[in-house]
């Protein structure tokens, strides 16, 4: 399989303007995501996909290859779809630009051993919540799958609700996913459904239309940066765990 990595990086976040360039341990957050992605041996190449010239200049400054995408992309998956029409590959792995703690050994867990004969495959990573307070935080997406790892539902609310059993390990979304050409074409050509519009999560493009979307528990450390406060937490963690080299 020819596999490439792609890091979506837009500057116009409403909660954290120019978030990819936020400084963590003296380097832009985007650098750390790119560094860990470059350490994935099976990636033929890693690209930063952005619509911002300043982000492009910074990324090229630390050695990344950049693909400029349309400012009209509403989602990271739509940005990946554009990349798939510029770079040909069998599998496209998207590593969100706000996941600086996800390591190479975690990223590869979303990659299948082979692609199904119909050419359709979608997977994402999730991990266990380590702090019960995070479960009720609406910035953390909660994932529920069936016994085969196929996603049933995703919500910012705590799901499933512990009515009949309290002993349940909640899983949260990790911003790493793998897509084939066929999956990206399906995503692009299928309109957003009502649940996707409500929850604002790309996976519902597949879930609402009964297309298998796998979520794989990477059992990894994930602190996605949505706000300046998150940036401080990530920096503290990296310093405490000697992750600054």
Coordinates of N, CA, C and O in Angstrom, one line a residue, residues 52-224:
X52 N -3.7 28.9 4.5 CA -3.2 30.1 5.1 C -1.7 30.3 4.7 O -0.9 29.4 5.0
X53 N -1.3 31.4 4.2 CA 0.0 31.6 3.7 C 1.0 31.7 4.8 O 2.2 31.2 4.7
X54 N 0.6 32.2 6.0 CA 1.6 32.3 7.1 C 1.9 30.9 7.6 O 3.0 30.6 7.9
X55 N 0.8 30.1 7.7 CA 1.1 28.7 8.2 C 1.9 27.9 7.2 O 2.8 27.2 7.6
X56 N 1.7 28.2 5.9 CA 2.5 27.6 4.8 C 4.0 27.9 5.0 O 4.9 27.1 5.0
X57 N 4.3 29.2 5.3 CA 5.6 29.7 5.4 C 6.3 29.0 6.6 O 7.5 28.6 6.5
X58 N 5.6 29.0 7.7 CA 6.2 28.4 8.9 C 6.4 26.9 8.7 O 7.5 26.4 9.1
X59 N 5.5 26.2 8.1 CA 5.6 24.8 7.9 C 6.8 24.5 7.0 O 7.6 23.6 7.3
X60 N 6.9 25.2 5.9 CA 8.1 25.0 5.0 C 9.4 25.4 5.7 O 10.4 24.8 5.4
X61 N 9.3 26.3 6.7 CA 10.5 26.7 7.4 C 11.1 25.6 8.2 O 12.3 25.5 8.4
X62 N 10.3 24.7 8.8 CA 10.8 23.6 9.5 C 10.9 22.3 8.7 O 11.2 21.2 9.2
X63 N 10.7 22.4 7.4 CA 11.0 21.3 6.5 C 9.8 20.5 6.0 O 9.9 19.5 5.2
X64 N 8.5 20.9 6.3 CA 7.3 20.2 5.9 C 7.0 20.5 4.4 O 7.3 21.6 3.9
X65 N 6.4 19.5 3.7 CA 5.8 19.8 2.4 C 4.4 20.2 2.6 O 3.7 19.7 3.4
X66 N 4.0 21.2 1.8 CA 2.7 21.9 2.0 C 1.9 21.8 0.8 O 2.4 22.0 -0.3
X67 N 0.6 21.5 0.9 CA -0.4 21.6 -0.2 C -1.4 22.6 0.2 O -2.0 22.6 1.3
X68 N -1.6 23.6 -0.6 CA -2.6 24.7 -0.4 C -3.9 24.1 -0.8 O -4.1 23.6 -1.9
X69 N -4.9 24.3 0.1 CA -6.3 23.9 -0.2 C -7.2 25.0 -0.1 O -6.9 26.1 0.3
X70 N -8.4 24.8 -0.5 CA -9.4 25.9 -0.7 C -9.8 26.4 0.7 O -10.0 25.7 1.7
X71 N -10.0 27.7 0.8 CA -10.5 28.3 2.1 C -12.0 28.0 2.3 O -12.5 28.2 3.4
X72 N -12.6 27.4 1.3 CA -14.0 27.0 1.4 C -14.2 25.6 2.1 O -15.4 25.2 2.3
X73 N -13.2 24.9 2.4 CA -13.3 23.6 3.0 C -13.9 23.8 4.4 O -13.4 24.5 5.2
X74 N -15.1 23.1 4.6 CA -15.8 23.3 5.9 C -15.3 22.3 6.9 O -15.5 22.5 8.1
X75 N -14.6 21.2 6.5 CA -14.1 20.2 7.5 C -12.7 19.8 7.1 O -12.3 20.0 6.0
X76 N -12.1 19.1 8.0 CA -10.7 18.6 7.8 C -10.8 17.5 6.8 O -9.9 17.3 5.9
X77 N -11.9 16.7 6.8 CA -12.0 15.6 5.8 C -12.2 16.1 4.4 O -11.7 15.5 3.5
X78 N -12.9 17.2 4.3 CA -13.0 17.8 3.0 C -11.6 18.3 2.5 O -11.3 18.3 1.3
X79 N -10.8 18.8 3.4 CA -9.5 19.2 3.0 C -8.6 18.0 2.6 O -7.9 18.1 1.6
X80 N -8.8 16.9 3.3 CA -8.1 15.7 2.9 C -8.6 15.2 1.5 O -7.8 14.7 0.7
X81 N -9.9 15.4 1.2 CA -10.4 15.0 -0.1 C -9.7 15.8 -1.2 O -9.3 15.2 -2.2
X82 N -9.5 17.1 -1.0 CA -8.8 17.9 -1.9 C -7.3 17.4 -2.1 O -6.8 17.3 -3.2
X83 N -6.7 17.0 -1.0 CA -5.3 16.5 -1.1 C -5.3 15.2 -1.9 O -4.4 14.9 -2.7
X84 N -6.3 14.4 -1.8 CA -6.4 13.1 -2.5 C -6.5 13.3 -4.0 O -6.2 12.3 -4.8
X85 N -6.8 14.5 -4.5 CA -6.9 14.8 -5.9 C -5.6 15.4 -6.4 O -5.4 15.7 -7.6
X86 N -4.7 15.6 -5.4 CA -3.3 16.2 -5.8 C -2.3 15.1 -5.7 O -1.4 15.0 -6.5
X87 N -2.4 14.3 -4.7 CA -1.4 13.2 -4.4 C -2.1 11.8 -4.4 O -3.1 11.6 -3.7
X88 N -1.7 10.9 -5.3 CA -2.3 9.6 -5.4 C -1.8 8.7 -4.4 O -0.6 8.6 -4.1
X89 N -2.7 8.0 -3.7 CA -2.2 7.0 -2.7 C -3.4 5.9 -2.5 O -4.5 6.2 -3.0
X90 N -3.0 4.8 -1.9 CA -4.0 3.8 -1.6 C -4.8 4.2 -0.3 O -5.9 3.9 -0.1
X91 N -4.1 4.8 0.6 CA -4.7 5.2 1.9 C -4.1 6.5 2.4 O -2.9 6.8 2.2
X92 N -5.0 7.3 2.9 CA -4.7 8.7 3.4 C -5.0 8.7 4.9 O -6.1 8.4 5.3
X93 N -3.9 9.0 5.6 CA -4.0 9.1 7.1 C -4.0 10.5 7.5 O -3.0 11.2 7.3
X94 N -5.1 11.0 8.2 CA -5.2 12.3 8.6 C -4.8 12.4 10.1 O -5.4 11.7 10.9
X95 N -3.8 13.3 10.4 CA -3.5 13.5 11.8 C -3.8 15.0 12.1 O -3.2 15.9 11.6
X96 N -4.8 15.2 13.0 CA -5.2 16.6 13.2 C -4.1 17.4 13.8 O -3.3 16.9 14.6
X97 N -4.0 18.6 13.3 CA -3.0 19.5 13.7 C -3.0 20.0 15.2 O -2.1 20.7 15.6
X98 N -4.1 19.6 15.9 CA -4.2 19.9 17.3 C -3.9 18.7 18.3 O -4.4 18.7 19.4
X99 N -3.2 17.7 17.7 CA -2.9 16.5 18.5 C -1.4 16.3 18.7 O -0.8 15.4 18.2
X100 N -0.7 17.2 19.4 CA 0.7 17.2 19.5 C 1.3 16.0 20.4 O 2.5 15.8 20.3
X101 N 0.4 15.4 21.1 CA 0.9 14.3 22.0 C 0.8 12.9 21.4 O 1.3 11.9 21.9
X102 N 0.1 12.8 20.3 CA -0.1 11.5 19.6 C 1.2 11.1 18.9 O 1.7 11.8 18.1
X103 N 1.7 9.9 19.3 CA 3.0 9.5 18.7 C 2.9 8.6 17.5 O 1.8 8.1 17.2
X104 N 4.0 8.3 16.9 CA 4.0 7.4 15.7 C 3.4 6.1 15.9 O 2.6 5.5 15.1
X105 N 3.8 5.5 17.1 CA 3.3 4.1 17.4 C 1.7 4.1 17.6 O 1.1 3.1 17.6
X106 N 1.2 5.3 17.9 CA -0.3 5.4 18.0 C -0.9 5.6 16.7 O -2.0 5.0 16.4
X107 N -0.4 6.4 15.9 CA -0.9 6.8 14.6 C -1.1 5.5 13.7 O -2.2 5.4 13.1
X108 N -0.2 4.6 13.7 CA -0.3 3.5 12.8 C -1.4 2.5 13.2 O -1.8 1.6 12.4
X109 N -2.0 2.6 14.4 CA -3.1 1.7 14.8 C -4.3 1.9 14.0 O -5.2 1.0 14.0
X110 N -4.5 3.0 13.2 CA -5.7 3.1 12.4 C -5.5 2.5 11.0 O -6.4 2.5 10.2
X111 N -4.3 2.0 10.7 CA -4.0 1.5 9.4 C -4.3 0.0 9.3 O -3.8 -0.8 10.1
X112 N -5.2 -0.4 8.3 CA -5.6 -1.8 8.2 C -4.5 -2.6 7.6 O -3.6 -2.1 6.9
X113 N -4.5 -3.9 7.8 CA -3.5 -4.8 7.1 C -3.7 -4.8 5.6 O -2.7 -5.0 4.9
X114 N -4.9 -4.7 5.2 CA -5.2 -4.6 3.7 C -6.5 -3.8 3.5 O -7.3 -3.6 4.5
X115 N -6.7 -3.4 2.3 CA -7.9 -2.6 2.0 C -9.0 -3.6 1.4 O -8.7 -4.4 0.6
X116 N -10.2 -3.4 1.9 CA -11.3 -4.3 1.4 C -11.4 -4.3 -0.1 O -11.1 -3.3 -0.8
X117 N -12.0 -5.3 -0.7 CA -12.1 -5.4 -2.2 C -12.9 -4.3 -2.8 O -12.7 -3.9 -3.9
X118 N -13.9 -3.8 -2.0 CA -14.7 -2.8 -2.6 C -14.1 -1.4 -2.5 O -14.6 -0.4 -3.0
X119 N -12.9 -1.3 -1.9 CA -12.1 -0.1 -1.9 C -12.6 0.9 -0.9 O -12.1 2.1 -0.9
X120 N -13.5 0.5 0.0 CA -14.0 1.5 1.0 C -13.5 1.1 2.4 O -13.7 0.0 2.9
X121 N -12.8 2.1 3.0 CA -12.4 1.9 4.4 C -12.2 3.2 5.1 O -11.7 4.1 4.6
X122 N -12.8 3.2 6.3 CA -12.7 4.4 7.2 C -12.4 3.9 8.6 O -13.1 3.0 9.1
X123 N -11.4 4.5 9.2 CA -11.1 4.2 10.6 C -10.7 5.5 11.4 O -10.1 6.4 10.7
X124 N -10.9 5.5 12.6 CA -10.4 6.6 13.5 C -9.9 6.0 14.8 O -10.1 4.8 15.1
X125 N -9.1 6.8 15.5 CA -8.6 6.4 16.8 C -9.5 6.9 17.9 O -10.1 8.0 17.8
X126 N -9.5 6.2 19.0 CA -10.1 6.7 20.3 C -9.2 6.2 21.4 O -8.2 5.5 21.2
X127 N -9.4 6.7 22.6 CA -8.6 6.3 23.7 C -9.5 6.4 25.0 O -10.6 7.0 25.0
X128 N -9.1 5.7 26.1 CA -9.8 5.8 27.3 C -9.7 7.1 28.0 O -8.6 7.7 28.0
X129 N -10.8 7.6 28.6 CA -10.7 8.7 29.5 C -9.9 8.4 30.7 O -10.2 7.3 31.3
X130 N -9.0 9.2 31.1 CA -8.2 9.0 32.4 C -8.8 9.8 33.5 O -8.5 9.5 34.7
X131 N -9.6 10.8 33.2 CA -10.1 11.7 34.3 C -11.6 11.8 34.1 O -12.1 12.2 33.1
X132 N -12.4 11.4 35.1 CA -13.9 11.4 35.0 C -14.4 12.8 34.7 O -15.5 12.9 34.0
X133 N -13.7 13.8 35.1 CA -14.2 15.2 34.8 C -14.3 15.4 33.3 O -15.1 16.1 32.8
X134 N -13.3 14.8 32.5 CA -13.3 15.0 31.1 C -14.5 14.4 30.4 O -14.9 14.9 29.3
X135 N -15.2 13.4 31.0 CA -16.3 12.8 30.4 C -17.5 13.8 30.3 O -18.2 13.7 29.3
X136 N -17.6 14.7 31.2 CA -18.8 15.6 31.1 C -18.4 16.9 30.4 O -19.2 17.8 30.2
X137 N -17.1 17.0 30.0 CA -16.7 18.2 29.2 C -17.2 18.1 27.8 O -16.8 17.2 27.1
X138 N -18.0 19.0 27.3 CA -18.5 18.9 25.9 C -17.5 19.1 24.8 O -17.8 18.8 23.7
X139 N -16.3 19.6 25.2 CA -15.3 19.6 24.1 C -14.7 18.3 23.8 O -14.0 18.1 22.8
X140 N -14.9 17.3 24.7 CA -14.4 15.9 24.4 C -15.6 15.1 23.8 O -16.6 14.9 24.4
X141 N -15.3 14.5 22.6 CA -16.3 13.7 22.0 C -16.2 12.3 22.6 O -15.2 11.7 22.6
X142 N -17.4 11.7 23.0 CA -17.5 10.4 23.5 C -17.9 9.4 22.4 O -18.8 9.7 21.6
X143 N -17.2 8.3 22.3 CA -17.4 7.3 21.2 C -18.0 6.0 21.8 O -17.6 5.5 22.8
X144 N -19.0 5.5 21.1 CA -19.6 4.2 21.4 C -19.5 3.3 20.2 O -20.0 3.7 19.1
X145 N -19.0 2.1 20.3 CA -18.9 1.2 19.2 C -19.6 -0.1 19.5 O -19.8 -0.4 20.7
X146 N -19.8 -1.0 18.5 CA -20.2 -2.3 18.8 C -19.0 -3.2 19.0 O -17.9 -2.7 19.1
X147 N -19.2 -4.5 19.2 CA -18.1 -5.4 19.6 C -17.1 -5.6 18.5 O -16.0 -6.0 18.7
X148 N -17.5 -5.2 17.2 CA -16.5 -5.3 16.1 C -15.8 -4.0 15.9 O -15.0 -3.9 14.9
X149 N -16.0 -3.0 16.8 CA -15.3 -1.7 16.6 C -16.0 -0.8 15.7 O -15.4 0.3 15.4
X150 N -17.1 -1.1 15.2 CA -17.9 -0.2 14.3 C -18.6 0.8 15.1 O -19.3 0.5 16.0
X151 N -18.5 2.1 14.7 CA -19.0 3.2 15.5 C -20.6 3.2 15.5 O -21.2 3.1 14.4
X152 N -21.2 3.3 16.6 CA -22.6 3.4 16.7 C -23.1 4.8 16.9 O -24.1 5.2 16.3
X153 N -22.4 5.6 17.7 CA -22.8 7.0 18.0 C -21.6 7.7 18.6 O -20.7 7.1 19.2
X154 N -21.6 9.0 18.4 CA -20.6 9.9 18.9 C -21.4 11.1 19.5 O -22.3 11.6 18.9
X155 N -21.0 11.6 20.7 CA -21.7 12.8 21.2 C -20.8 13.6 22.1 O -19.8 13.0 22.7
X156 N -21.1 14.8 22.3 CA -20.4 15.7 23.3 C -21.0 15.4 24.7 O -20.4 15.7 25.7
X157 N -22.2 14.8 24.7 CA -22.8 14.3 26.0 C -22.2 13.0 26.4 O -21.7 12.3 25.6
X158 N -22.2 12.7 27.7 CA -21.7 11.5 28.2 C -22.6 10.3 27.8 O -23.7 10.1 28.2
X159 N -22.1 9.5 26.9 CA -22.8 8.3 26.4 C -21.9 7.1 26.4 O -20.7 7.2 26.3
X160 N -22.5 5.9 26.7 CA -23.9 5.7 27.1 C -24.1 6.2 28.5 O -23.2 6.2 29.4
X161 N -25.4 6.5 28.8 CA -25.8 6.9 30.2 C -25.7 5.7 31.1 O -26.3 4.7 30.8
X162 N -25.1 5.8 32.3 CA -24.9 4.7 33.2 C -26.1 4.4 34.0 O -26.1 4.5 35.2
X163 N -27.2 4.0 33.4 CA -28.4 3.7 34.1 C -28.4 2.3 34.8 O -28.7 2.1 36.0
X164 N -28.0 1.3 34.0 CA -28.1 0.0 34.5 C -26.7 -0.5 35.0 O -26.7 -1.6 35.7
X165 N -25.6 0.2 34.7 CA -24.3 -0.3 35.1 C -23.4 0.9 35.2 O -23.3 1.7 34.3
X166 N -22.7 1.0 36.4 CA -21.8 2.1 36.6 C -20.3 1.8 36.2 O -19.5 2.7 35.9
X167 N -20.0 0.5 36.1 CA -18.7 0.1 35.7 C -18.4 0.1 34.2 O -18.5 -0.9 33.6
X168 N -18.2 1.3 33.7 CA -18.1 1.5 32.2 C -16.9 2.4 31.9 O -16.7 3.4 32.6
X169 N -16.0 2.0 31.0 CA -14.9 2.8 30.6 C -15.3 3.6 29.4 O -15.5 3.1 28.3
X170 N -15.4 4.9 29.6 CA -15.7 5.8 28.4 C -14.5 6.0 27.5 O -13.3 6.0 28.0
X171 N -14.8 6.1 26.2 CA -13.7 6.4 25.3 C -13.9 7.8 24.6 O -15.1 8.2 24.3
X172 N -12.8 8.4 24.3 CA -12.9 9.7 23.7 C -12.2 9.7 22.3 O -11.3 8.9 22.0
X173 N -12.7 10.6 21.5 CA -12.2 10.8 20.2 C -10.7 11.3 20.2 O -10.3 12.1 21.0
X174 N -9.9 10.7 19.3 CA -8.5 11.1 19.0 C -8.5 11.5 17.5 O -8.9 10.7 16.7
X175 N -7.9 12.6 17.3 CA -7.9 13.1 15.9 C -6.9 12.5 14.9 O -6.1 13.2 14.3
X176 N -7.1 11.2 14.7 CA -6.3 10.5 13.7 C -7.2 9.5 13.0 O -8.0 8.8 13.6
X177 N -7.2 9.5 11.7 CA -8.1 8.6 10.9 C -7.5 8.2 9.6 O -6.7 8.9 9.0
X178 N -8.0 7.1 9.0 CA -7.5 6.6 7.7 C -8.7 6.5 6.8 O -9.8 6.0 7.2
X179 N -8.4 6.9 5.5 CA -9.5 6.9 4.5 C -8.9 6.4 3.2 O -7.8 6.8 2.8
X180 N -9.7 5.6 2.5 CA -9.4 5.3 1.1 C -10.0 6.3 0.2 O -10.8 7.1 0.6
X181 N -9.6 6.2 -1.1 CA -10.1 7.1 -2.1 C -11.7 7.0 -2.1 O -12.4 8.0 -2.2
X182 N -12.1 5.7 -2.1 CA -13.6 5.5 -2.2 C -14.3 6.1 -1.0 O -15.4 6.7 -1.2
X183 N -13.7 6.1 0.2 CA -14.4 6.7 1.3 C -14.4 8.2 1.2 O -15.4 8.8 1.5
X184 N -13.3 8.8 0.7 CA -13.3 10.2 0.6 C -14.3 10.7 -0.5 O -14.9 11.8 -0.4
X185 N -14.4 10.0 -1.6 CA -15.3 10.3 -2.6 C -16.8 10.2 -2.1 O -17.6 11.1 -2.4
X186 N -17.0 9.2 -1.3 CA -18.4 9.0 -0.7 C -18.7 10.2 0.2 O -19.8 10.8 0.2
X187 N -17.7 10.6 1.0 CA -17.9 11.7 1.9 C -18.2 13.0 1.2 O -19.1 13.7 1.5
X188 N -17.4 13.2 0.1 CA -17.6 14.5 -0.6 C -18.9 14.5 -1.4 O -19.5 15.6 -1.4
X189 N -19.4 13.4 -1.8 CA -20.6 13.4 -2.7 C -21.9 13.1 -1.9 O -23.0 13.1 -2.5
X190 N -21.8 13.0 -0.6 CA -22.9 12.7 0.3 C -23.3 13.9 1.1 O -22.4 14.5 1.8
X191 N -24.5 14.4 1.1 CA -24.8 15.6 1.9 C -24.8 15.3 3.4 O -25.0 14.2 3.8
X192 N -24.6 16.4 4.1 CA -24.6 16.3 5.6 C -26.0 15.9 6.1 O -27.0 16.4 5.6
X193 N -26.1 14.9 7.0 CA -27.3 14.5 7.6 C -27.7 15.3 8.8 O -26.9 16.1 9.3
X194 N -28.9 15.1 9.3 CA -29.3 15.9 10.5 C -28.5 15.8 11.7 O -28.2 16.7 12.5
X195 N -28.0 14.5 12.0 CA -27.2 14.3 13.2 C -25.9 14.9 13.1 O -25.3 15.5 14.0
X196 N -25.3 14.8 11.9 CA -24.0 15.5 11.7 C -24.1 17.0 11.9 O -23.2 17.6 12.5
X197 N -25.1 17.6 11.4 CA -25.3 19.0 11.6 C -25.4 19.4 13.1 O -24.9 20.4 13.5
X198 N -26.1 18.5 13.8 CA -26.3 18.8 15.3 C -25.0 18.6 16.0 O -24.5 19.4 16.8
X199 N -24.3 17.4 15.8 CA -23.1 17.1 16.6 C -21.8 17.6 16.0 O -20.8 17.7 16.7
X200 N -21.9 18.0 14.7 CA -20.7 18.6 14.1 C -19.5 17.6 14.2 O -18.4 18.0 14.6
X201 N -19.7 16.4 13.7 CA -18.6 15.4 13.6 C -18.7 14.7 12.3 O -19.7 14.2 11.9
X202 N -17.5 14.7 11.6 CA -17.4 14.1 10.2 C -17.9 12.7 10.1 O -18.4 12.3 9.1
X203 N -17.7 11.9 11.2 CA -17.9 10.5 11.1 C -19.4 10.2 10.8 O -19.8 9.1 10.3
X204 N -20.3 11.1 11.1 CA -21.7 10.9 10.9 C -22.1 10.8 9.4 O -23.1 10.3 9.0
X205 N -21.2 11.4 8.6 CA -21.4 11.2 7.1 C -21.5 9.8 6.7 O -22.2 9.4 5.8
X206 N -20.8 8.9 7.4 CA -20.8 7.5 7.2 C -21.8 6.8 8.1 O -22.6 5.9 7.6
X207 N -21.8 7.1 9.4 CA -22.7 6.5 10.3 C -24.2 6.6 9.9 O -24.9 5.6 10.0
X208 N -24.6 7.8 9.6 CA -26.0 8.0 9.3 C -26.4 7.3 8.0 O -27.6 7.1 7.8
X209 N -25.5 6.9 7.2 CA -25.8 6.2 5.9 C -25.4 4.7 6.0 O -25.3 4.1 4.9
X210 N -25.2 4.2 7.2 CA -24.9 2.8 7.4 C -23.7 2.3 6.7 O -23.6 1.2 6.2
X211 N -22.7 3.2 6.6 CA -21.3 2.8 6.1 C -20.4 2.6 7.3 O -20.4 3.4 8.2
X212 N -19.7 1.4 7.3 CA -18.9 1.1 8.5 C -17.8 2.1 8.7 O -17.0 2.4 7.8
X213 N -17.7 2.6 9.9 CA -16.7 3.5 10.3 C -16.1 3.0 11.6 O -16.8 2.9 12.7
X214 N -14.9 2.5 11.5 CA -14.2 1.8 12.7 C -13.6 2.8 13.6 O -13.0 3.8 13.2
X215 N -13.7 2.5 14.9 CA -13.0 3.3 15.9 C -12.1 2.3 16.7 O -12.6 1.3 17.2
X216 N -10.8 2.6 16.7 CA -9.8 1.7 17.3 C -9.2 2.3 18.5 O -8.8 3.5 18.5
X217 N -9.3 1.6 19.6 CA -8.7 2.1 20.9 C -7.2 2.0 20.8 O -6.6 0.9 20.9
X218 N -6.5 3.2 20.7 CA -5.1 3.2 20.7 C -4.5 3.2 22.1 O -3.2 3.1 22.2
X219 N -5.3 3.4 23.1 CA -4.8 3.4 24.5 C -3.6 4.4 24.6 O -2.6 4.1 25.2
X220 N -3.8 5.6 24.0 CA -2.7 6.5 23.9 C -3.0 7.8 24.8 O -4.2 8.0 25.2
X221 N -2.0 8.6 24.9 CA -2.2 9.9 25.6 C -2.7 10.9 24.6 O -2.0 11.1 23.5
X222 N -3.8 11.6 24.8 CA -4.3 12.6 23.9 C -4.8 13.7 24.6 O -5.7 13.6 25.5
X223 N -4.3 14.9 24.4 CA -4.8 16.2 24.9 C -4.9 17.1 23.7 O -3.9 17.8 23.3
X224 N -6.0 17.1 23.0 CA -6.2 18.0 21.8 C -6.3 19.4 22.3 O -6.9 19.7 23.3

